[in-house]
PDB file of C-alpha atoms in Angstrom:
ATOM      1  CA  PHE A   1      14.106  11.937   6.889  1.00  0.00           C
ATOM      2  CA  TYR A   2      15.981  14.235   9.693  1.00  0.00           C
ATOM      3  CA  ASP A   3      19.193  12.903   8.082  1.00  0.00           C
ATOM      4  CA  SER A   4      18.424  14.658   5.092  1.00  0.00           C
ATOM      5  CA  TYR A   5      18.116  17.781   6.811  1.00  0.00           C
ATOM      6  CA  LEU A   6      20.744  17.613   9.172  1.00  0.00           C
ATOM      7  CA  LYS A   7      23.220  16.615   6.286  1.00  0.00           C
ATOM      8  CA  SER A   8      22.102  19.219   3.501  1.00  0.00           C
ATOM      9  CA  ASN A   9      20.271  21.918   5.714  1.00  0.00           C
ATOM     10  CA  ASN A  10      17.330  21.274   3.149  1.00  0.00           C
ATOM     11  CA  TRP A  11      14.585  23.796   4.052  1.00  0.00           C
ATOM     12  CA  GLN A  12      11.934  20.806   4.426  1.00  0.00           C
ATOM     13  CA  PHE A  13      12.242  17.501   6.290  1.00  0.00           C
ATOM     14  CA  LYS A  14      12.401  19.236   9.780  1.00  0.00           C
ATOM     15  CA  GLU A  15       8.730  18.966  10.917  1.00  0.00           C
ATOM     16  CA  ARG A  16       8.458  17.696  14.429  1.00  0.00           C
ATOM     17  CA  PRO A  17       6.495  14.290  15.039  1.00  0.00           C
ATOM     18  CA  GLU A  18       3.442  15.792  16.723  1.00  0.00           C
ATOM     19  CA  TYR A  19       2.865  18.066  13.669  1.00  0.00           C
ATOM     20  CA  LEU A  20       3.463  15.104  10.993  1.00  0.00           C
ATOM     21  CA  ARG A  21       1.005  12.932  13.225  1.00  0.00           C
ATOM     22  CA  ASP A  22      -1.772  15.723  13.047  1.00  0.00           C
ATOM     23  CA  GLN A  23      -1.662  16.040   9.365  1.00  0.00           C
ATOM     24  CA  GLY A  24      -1.733  11.918   9.053  1.00  0.00           C
ATOM     25  CA  ALA A  25       1.810  11.817   7.470  1.00  0.00           C
ATOM     26  CA  LEU A  26       3.204   9.706  10.273  1.00  0.00           C
ATOM     27  CA  ASP A  27       3.209   6.034  10.204  1.00  0.00           C
ATOM     28  CA  GLU A  28       3.497   4.909  13.867  1.00  0.00           C
ATOM     29  CA  SER A  29       2.263   1.039  13.437  1.00  0.00           C
ATOM     30  CA  ASP A  30       5.836   0.477  14.725  1.00  0.00           C
ATOM     31  CA  PRO A  31       6.280   2.764  17.456  1.00  0.00           C
ATOM     32  CA  ARG A  32      10.025   2.234  17.623  1.00  0.00           C
ATOM     33  CA  VAL A  33      10.523   3.662  14.428  1.00  0.00           C
ATOM     34  CA  PRO A  34       7.955   5.949  13.182  1.00  0.00           C
ATOM     35  CA  ARG A  35       8.070   6.518   9.228  1.00  0.00           C
ATOM     36  CA  ILE A  36       6.772   9.225   7.187  1.00  0.00           C
ATOM     37  CA  ILE A  37       3.942   8.420   4.706  1.00  0.00           C
ATOM     38  CA  ILE A  38       5.229   9.978   1.451  1.00  0.00           C
ATOM     39  CA  PRO A  39       2.300  10.959  -0.166  1.00  0.00           C
ATOM     40  CA  ASN A  40       0.703  12.143   2.712  1.00  0.00           C
ATOM     41  CA  TYR A  41       3.723  14.103   3.418  1.00  0.00           C
ATOM     42  CA  ILE A  42       3.875  15.744   0.037  1.00  0.00           C
ATOM     43  CA  THR A  43       0.059  16.562   0.019  1.00  0.00           C
ATOM     44  CA  MET A  44       0.343  18.499   3.626  1.00  0.00           C
ATOM     45  CA  MET A  45      -1.056  21.889   3.470  1.00  0.00           C
ATOM     46  CA  SER A  46       2.162  23.310   4.866  1.00  0.00           C
ATOM     47  CA  ASN A  47       3.781  22.186   1.477  1.00  0.00           C
ATOM     48  CA  CYS A  48       1.087  24.584  -0.575  1.00  0.00           C
ATOM     49  CA  LEU A  49       2.317  28.145  -2.046  1.00  0.00           C
ATOM     50  CA  ASN A  50      -0.063  30.899  -1.262  1.00  0.00           C
ATOM     51  CA  VAL A  51      -0.283  32.362  -4.709  1.00  0.00           C
ATOM     52  CA  SER A  52      -3.288  34.166  -4.699  1.00  0.00           C
ATOM     53  CA  ALA A  53      -6.075  35.338  -2.363  1.00  0.00           C
ATOM     54  CA  TYR A  54      -8.259  32.695  -3.816  1.00  0.00           C
ATOM     55  CA  TYR A  55      -6.342  29.706  -3.857  1.00  0.00           C
ATOM     56  CA  ASP A  56      -3.129  27.632  -3.046  1.00  0.00           C
ATOM     57  CA  LEU A  57      -0.766  26.303  -5.405  1.00  0.00           C
ATOM     58  CA  CYS A  58      -0.257  22.294  -4.001  1.00  0.00           C
ATOM     59  CA  CYS A  59       1.711  19.345  -5.360  1.00  0.00           C
ATOM     60  CA  ILE A  60      -0.543  17.090  -7.775  1.00  0.00           C
ATOM     61  CA  ASP A  61      -2.211  14.116  -6.127  1.00  0.00           C
ATOM     62  CA  LEU A  62      -0.797  11.258  -8.477  1.00  0.00           C
ATOM     63  CA  CYS A  63      -3.529   8.971  -7.368  1.00  0.00           C
ATOM     64  CA  GLU A  64      -5.900  10.987  -9.012  1.00  0.00           C
ATOM     65  CA  ASP A  65      -4.706   9.819 -12.593  1.00  0.00           C
ATOM     66  CA  LEU A  66      -5.389   6.079 -11.340  1.00  0.00           C
ATOM     67  CA  LEU A  67      -8.968   6.891 -10.393  1.00  0.00           C
ATOM     68  CA  ASP A  68      -9.707   8.686 -13.339  1.00  0.00           C
ATOM     69  CA  THR A  69      -8.408   5.470 -15.457  1.00  0.00           C
ATOM     70  CA  LEU A  70     -10.759   3.386 -13.407  1.00  0.00           C
ATOM     71  CA  GLU A  71     -13.631   5.719 -13.798  1.00  0.00           C
ATOM     72  CA  PHE A  72     -13.093   6.217 -17.495  1.00  0.00           C
ATOM     73  CA  GLU A  73     -12.579   2.333 -18.311  1.00  0.00           C
ATOM     74  CA  ILE A  74     -15.153   0.973 -15.590  1.00  0.00           C
ATOM     75  CA  GLN A  75     -17.947   3.941 -16.019  1.00  0.00           C
ATOM     76  CA  ALA A  76     -19.702   2.675 -12.924  1.00  0.00           C
ATOM     77  CA  PRO A  77     -19.200   3.555  -8.955  1.00  0.00           C
ATOM     78  CA  GLN A  78     -18.312   0.103  -8.424  1.00  0.00           C
ATOM     79  CA  ALA A  79     -16.222  -3.011  -9.961  1.00  0.00           C
ATOM     80  CA  SER A  80     -15.056  -6.427  -9.198  1.00  0.00           C
ATOM     81  CA  PRO A  81     -11.621  -7.273  -8.146  1.00  0.00           C
ATOM     82  CA  GLU A  82     -10.795  -8.846 -11.302  1.00  0.00           C
ATOM     83  CA  GLN A  83     -11.921  -5.827 -13.182  1.00  0.00           C
ATOM     84  CA  ILE A  84      -9.863  -3.171 -11.114  1.00  0.00           C
ATOM     85  CA  ARG A  85      -6.603  -5.360 -11.460  1.00  0.00           C
ATOM     86  CA  LYS A  86      -7.218  -5.815 -15.419  1.00  0.00           C
ATOM     87  CA  VAL A  87      -7.492  -1.953 -15.703  1.00  0.00           C
ATOM     88  CA  LEU A  88      -4.678  -1.213 -13.628  1.00  0.00           C
ATOM     89  CA  SER A  89      -2.266  -3.806 -15.168  1.00  0.00           C
ATOM     90  CA  ALA A  90      -2.797  -2.122 -18.437  1.00  0.00           C
ATOM     91  CA  SER A  91      -2.181   1.322 -17.169  1.00  0.00           C
ATOM     92  CA  ALA A  92       1.277   2.844 -16.350  1.00  0.00           C
ATOM     93  CA  SER A  93       1.664   4.931 -13.278  1.00  0.00           C
ATOM     94  CA  ALA A  94       4.160   7.623 -12.235  1.00  0.00           C
ATOM     95  CA  TYR A  95       6.281   4.735 -10.579  1.00  0.00           C
ATOM     96  CA  VAL A  96       4.700   1.721 -12.041  1.00  0.00           C
ATOM     97  CA  GLU A  97       5.029   0.261 -15.288  1.00  0.00           C
ATOM     98  CA  VAL A  98       2.245  -1.409 -17.243  1.00  0.00           C
ATOM     99  CA  GLY A  99       1.722  -4.979 -16.724  1.00  0.00           C
ATOM    100  CA  ARG A 100       2.434  -5.171 -13.251  1.00  0.00           C
ATOM    101  CA  ASN A 101       2.203  -8.621 -11.405  1.00  0.00           C
ATOM    102  CA  TRP A 102      -0.038  -8.573  -8.306  1.00  0.00           C
ATOM    103  CA  THR A 103       1.249 -10.217  -5.092  1.00  0.00           C
ATOM    104  CA  GLN A 104      -1.040 -12.757  -3.234  1.00  0.00           C
ATOM    105  CA  TRP A 105      -1.323 -10.121  -0.317  1.00  0.00           C
ATOM    106  CA  LEU A 106      -2.920  -7.323  -2.376  1.00  0.00           C
ATOM    107  CA  ILE A 107      -5.387  -9.764  -4.372  1.00  0.00           C
ATOM    108  CA  LYS A 108      -6.237 -11.128  -0.793  1.00  0.00           C
ATOM    109  CA  LYS A 109      -7.147  -7.765   0.341  1.00  0.00           C
ATOM    110  CA  LEU A 110      -8.942  -6.304  -2.641  1.00  0.00           C
ATOM    111  CA  ASN A 111     -10.804  -9.471  -2.425  1.00  0.00           C
ATOM    112  CA  GLU A 112     -11.590  -8.877   1.347  1.00  0.00           C
ATOM    113  CA  VAL A 113     -12.995  -5.316   0.355  1.00  0.00           C
ATOM    114  CA  ALA A 114     -15.127  -6.790  -2.189  1.00  0.00           C
ATOM    115  CA  GLU A 115     -16.593  -9.452   0.222  1.00  0.00           C
ATOM    116  CA  HIS A 116     -17.161  -6.678   2.730  1.00  0.00           C
ATOM    117  CA  HIS A 117     -19.541  -4.897   0.149  1.00  0.00           C
ATOM    118  CA  GLY A 118     -21.278  -8.166  -1.419  1.00  0.00           C
ATOM    119  CA  GLY A 119     -18.650  -8.761  -3.902  1.00  0.00           C
ATOM    120  CA  GLN A 120     -18.181  -5.627  -5.622  1.00  0.00           C
ATOM    121  CA  VAL A 121     -15.709  -2.797  -4.720  1.00  0.00           C
ATOM    122  CA  PRO A 122     -16.867   0.777  -4.295  1.00  0.00           C
ATOM    123  CA  LEU A 123     -14.343   3.140  -6.002  1.00  0.00           C
ATOM    124  CA  HIS A 124     -14.970   5.824  -3.849  1.00  0.00           C
ATOM    125  CA  GLY A 125     -14.562   4.376  -0.336  1.00  0.00           C
ATOM    126  CA  ARG A 126     -11.917   4.545   2.346  1.00  0.00           C
ATOM    127  CA  LEU A 127     -11.184   0.587   1.715  1.00  0.00           C
ATOM    128  CA  PHE A 128     -10.317   0.957  -1.725  1.00  0.00           C
ATOM    129  CA  ALA A 129      -8.400   4.067  -1.260  1.00  0.00           C
ATOM    130  CA  GLN A 130      -6.543   2.312   1.310  1.00  0.00           C
ATOM    131  CA  TRP A 131      -5.864  -0.627  -0.880  1.00  0.00           C
ATOM    132  CA  LEU A 132      -4.534   1.805  -3.664  1.00  0.00           C
ATOM    133  CA  HIS A 133      -2.083   3.171  -0.861  1.00  0.00           C
ATOM    134  CA  PHE A 134      -0.658  -0.142  -0.294  1.00  0.00           C
ATOM    135  CA  ALA A 135      -0.692  -1.134  -3.787  1.00  0.00           C
ATOM    136  CA  TYR A 136       0.673   2.339  -5.160  1.00  0.00           C
ATOM    137  CA  PRO A 137       2.694   3.736  -1.967  1.00  0.00           C
ATOM    138  CA  ASN A 138       4.566   6.662  -3.582  1.00  0.00           C
ATOM    139  CA  GLU A 139       1.660   7.815  -5.105  1.00  0.00           C
ATOM    140  CA  CYS A 140      -1.773   7.103  -3.161  1.00  0.00           C
ATOM    141  CA  ALA A 141      -2.096   8.611   0.233  1.00  0.00           C
ATOM    142  CA  TYR A 142      -3.204   6.378   3.138  1.00  0.00           C
ATOM    143  CA  PRO A 143      -6.758   7.504   4.172  1.00  0.00           C
ATOM    144  CA  HIS A 144      -6.915   8.048   7.613  1.00  0.00           C
ATOM    145  CA  LEU A 145     -10.273   7.670   9.470  1.00  0.00           C
ATOM    146  CA  SER A 146     -12.339  10.701   9.753  1.00  0.00           C
ATOM    147  CA  GLY A 147     -11.626  12.876  12.622  1.00  0.00           C
ATOM    148  CA  SER A 148      -8.293  11.259  13.361  1.00  0.00           C
ATOM    149  CA  THR A 149      -6.295  14.036  11.802  1.00  0.00           C
ATOM    150  CA  GLN A 150      -6.187  17.461  11.865  1.00  0.00           C
ATOM    151  CA  PRO A 151      -4.979  19.336   8.566  1.00  0.00           C
ATOM    152  CA  ALA A 152      -3.264  22.566   9.081  1.00  0.00           C
ATOM    153  CA  THR A 153      -0.680  24.962   7.849  1.00  0.00           C
ATOM    154  CA  ASP A 154       2.191  25.188  10.077  1.00  0.00           C
ATOM    155  CA  ILE A 155       1.331  28.457  11.099  1.00  0.00           C
ATOM    156  CA  GLU A 156      -2.499  27.698  12.088  1.00  0.00           C
ATOM    157  CA  TRP A 157      -0.864  24.447  13.998  1.00  0.00           C
ATOM    158  CA  GLN A 158       1.580  26.563  15.872  1.00  0.00           C
ATOM    159  CA  LYS A 159      -1.217  29.250  16.796  1.00  0.00           C
ATOM    160  CA  ARG A 160      -3.582  26.216  17.908  1.00  0.00           C
ATOM    161  CA  THR A 161      -0.869  24.276  19.871  1.00  0.00           C
ATOM    162  CA  GLY A 162       1.853  27.093  20.915  1.00  0.00           C
ATOM    163  CA  LYS A 163       4.459  24.956  19.698  1.00  0.00           C
ATOM    164  CA  SER A 164       6.566  25.557  16.581  1.00  0.00           C
ATOM    165  CA  SER A 165       6.202  22.878  13.828  1.00  0.00           C
ATOM    166  CA  GLU A 166       9.753  22.126  13.296  1.00  0.00           C
ATOM    167  CA  ALA A 167      11.668  20.114  15.365  1.00  0.00           C
ATOM    168  CA  THR A 168      14.999  21.379  17.259  1.00  0.00           C
ATOM    169  CA  ARG A 169      18.410  19.661  16.075  1.00  0.00           C
ATOM    170  CA  GLU A 170      18.459  17.932  19.598  1.00  0.00           C
ATOM    171  CA  GLU A 171      15.047  16.464  18.953  1.00  0.00           C
ATOM    172  CA  MET A 172      16.025  15.089  15.502  1.00  0.00           C
ATOM    173  CA  LEU A 173      19.198  13.442  16.833  1.00  0.00           C
ATOM    174  CA  ILE A 174      17.334  11.828  19.580  1.00  0.00           C
ATOM    175  CA  ILE A 175      14.572  10.262  17.110  1.00  0.00           C
ATOM    176  CA  ILE A 176      17.461   9.092  14.783  1.00  0.00           C
ATOM    177  CA  ASN A 177      19.659   7.482  17.515  1.00  0.00           C
ATOM    178  CA  ALA A 178      16.389   5.793  18.663  1.00  0.00           C
ATOM    179  CA  SER A 179      15.733   4.397  15.483  1.00  0.00           C
ATOM    180  CA  ASN A 180      19.357   3.156  15.076  1.00  0.00           C
ATOM    181  CA  GLN A 181      19.216   1.308  18.294  1.00  0.00           C
ATOM    182  CA  ALA A 182      15.948  -0.281  17.598  1.00  0.00           C
ATOM    183  CA  PHE A 183      17.181  -1.767  14.068  1.00  0.00           C
ATOM    184  CA  GLY A 184      20.932  -1.815  14.275  1.00  0.00           C
ATOM    185  CA  PRO A 185      22.438  -1.971  10.878  1.00  0.00           C
ATOM    186  CA  SER A 186      19.208  -3.543   9.183  1.00  0.00           C
ATOM    187  CA  THR A 187      16.308  -1.647   7.974  1.00  0.00           C
ATOM    188  CA  PRO A 188      12.438  -2.324   8.744  1.00  0.00           C
ATOM    189  CA  ASP A 189      10.511  -4.518   6.767  1.00  0.00           C
ATOM    190  CA  ASP A 190       8.880  -2.686   3.973  1.00  0.00           C
ATOM    191  CA  SER A 191       6.947  -5.964   2.302  1.00  0.00           C
ATOM    192  CA  GLU A 192       3.205  -5.447   1.840  1.00  0.00           C
ATOM    193  CA  GLU A 193       2.529  -8.517   4.357  1.00  0.00           C
ATOM    194  CA  ASP A 194       4.134  -6.285   7.125  1.00  0.00           C
ATOM    195  CA  MET A 195       1.748  -3.215   6.596  1.00  0.00           C
ATOM    196  CA  SER A 196       0.078  -3.231   9.911  1.00  0.00           C
ATOM    197  CA  MET A 197      -1.997   0.002   9.217  1.00  0.00           C
ATOM    198  CA  TRP A 198      -4.391  -1.999   7.127  1.00  0.00           C
ATOM    199  CA  ALA A 199      -7.988  -1.731   9.074  1.00  0.00           C
ATOM    200  CA  LEU A 200     -11.143  -2.881   7.730  1.00  0.00           C
ATOM    201  CA  GLU A 201     -12.956   0.192   8.574  1.00  0.00           C
ATOM    202  CA  GLU A 202     -15.052   1.615   5.467  1.00  0.00           C
ATOM    203  CA  GLU A 203     -16.456   5.445   4.809  1.00  0.00           C
ATOM    204  CA  LEU A 204     -18.485   6.207   1.654  1.00  0.00           C
ATOM    205  CA  VAL A 205     -18.658   9.170  -0.175  1.00  0.00           C
ATOM    206  CA  ASP A 206     -22.342   8.231  -0.368  1.00  0.00           C
ATOM    207  CA  GLY A 207     -22.795   5.396   2.273  1.00  0.00           C
ATOM    208  CA  ALA A 208     -26.380   6.196   3.191  1.00  0.00           C
ATOM    209  CA  ASN A 209     -27.309   5.244  -0.708  1.00  0.00           C
ATOM    210  CA  TRP A 210     -25.002   2.707  -1.481  1.00  0.00           C
ATOM    211  CA  GLN A 211     -26.306  -0.745  -2.301  1.00  0.00           C
ATOM    212  CA  ALA A 212     -24.363  -3.625  -3.719  1.00  0.00           C
ATOM    213  CA  PRO A 213     -25.555  -4.468  -7.130  1.00  0.00           C
ATOM    214  CA  VAL A 214     -27.397  -7.419  -7.430  1.00  0.00           C
ATOM    215  CA  SER A 215     -26.436 -10.199  -9.644  1.00  0.00           C
ATOM    216  CA  GLN A 216     -28.216 -10.739 -12.497  1.00  0.00           C
ATOM    217  CA  VAL A 217     -29.344 -14.627 -12.327  1.00  0.00           C
ATOM    218  CA  PRO A 218     -31.612 -15.562 -15.365  1.00  0.00           C
ATOM    219  CA  PRO A 219     -35.048 -16.731 -14.304  1.00  0.00           C
ATOM    220  CA  VAL A 220     -35.490 -20.630 -14.008  1.00  0.00           C
ATOM    221  CA  ARG A 221     -37.661 -21.849 -16.461  1.00  0.00           C
ATOM    222  CA  ARG A 222     -40.047 -24.626 -15.399  1.00  0.00           C
ATOM    223  CA  PRO A 223     -41.253 -27.242 -17.810  1.00  0.00           C
TER     224      PRO A 223
END
């Protein structure tokens, strides 16, 4: 991240860790080597352009395309894990081709979400959004728990904290050197099974009225 700025003097990729943390764009599950959560970073408020007094122009949320497909095909607020995998397998995304094979880890975690809700997966909840992030890490943002982030533009953050949102060159080099010492010539494990940010904590859009659908069991006929 910082290497890109230092080597090419890119106008981006220079935010300080404190600012990235408040925006929910920093994965610190391994404190030795904090990493940028790409879709969370892309959709930060500081990356939006103020083009009008009424609205800002922000990057497209690619995960919306996946949710649109699920809503169109399922036409219900919940679905079984099998339904979800079938619909998504038949759909291409910006980075994943049609016909993907699901890893056992992703199958297990989606089933875990369903079990948490009595056998069905709510499409508009934090747990499913979290699963989508691990299934589509370049498209779907990681859904932090409510209140754990403080979205703000760089100017708003600077006014609130009294600090610049940009890291100095010296701070960048310290972080780069610490990461290199932690891993040496190797790179961190990006496998799904290593993703320790998974948390079985749900937040629903309409949690007060959520009820898992009851299976339609035919009545037993008595002789």
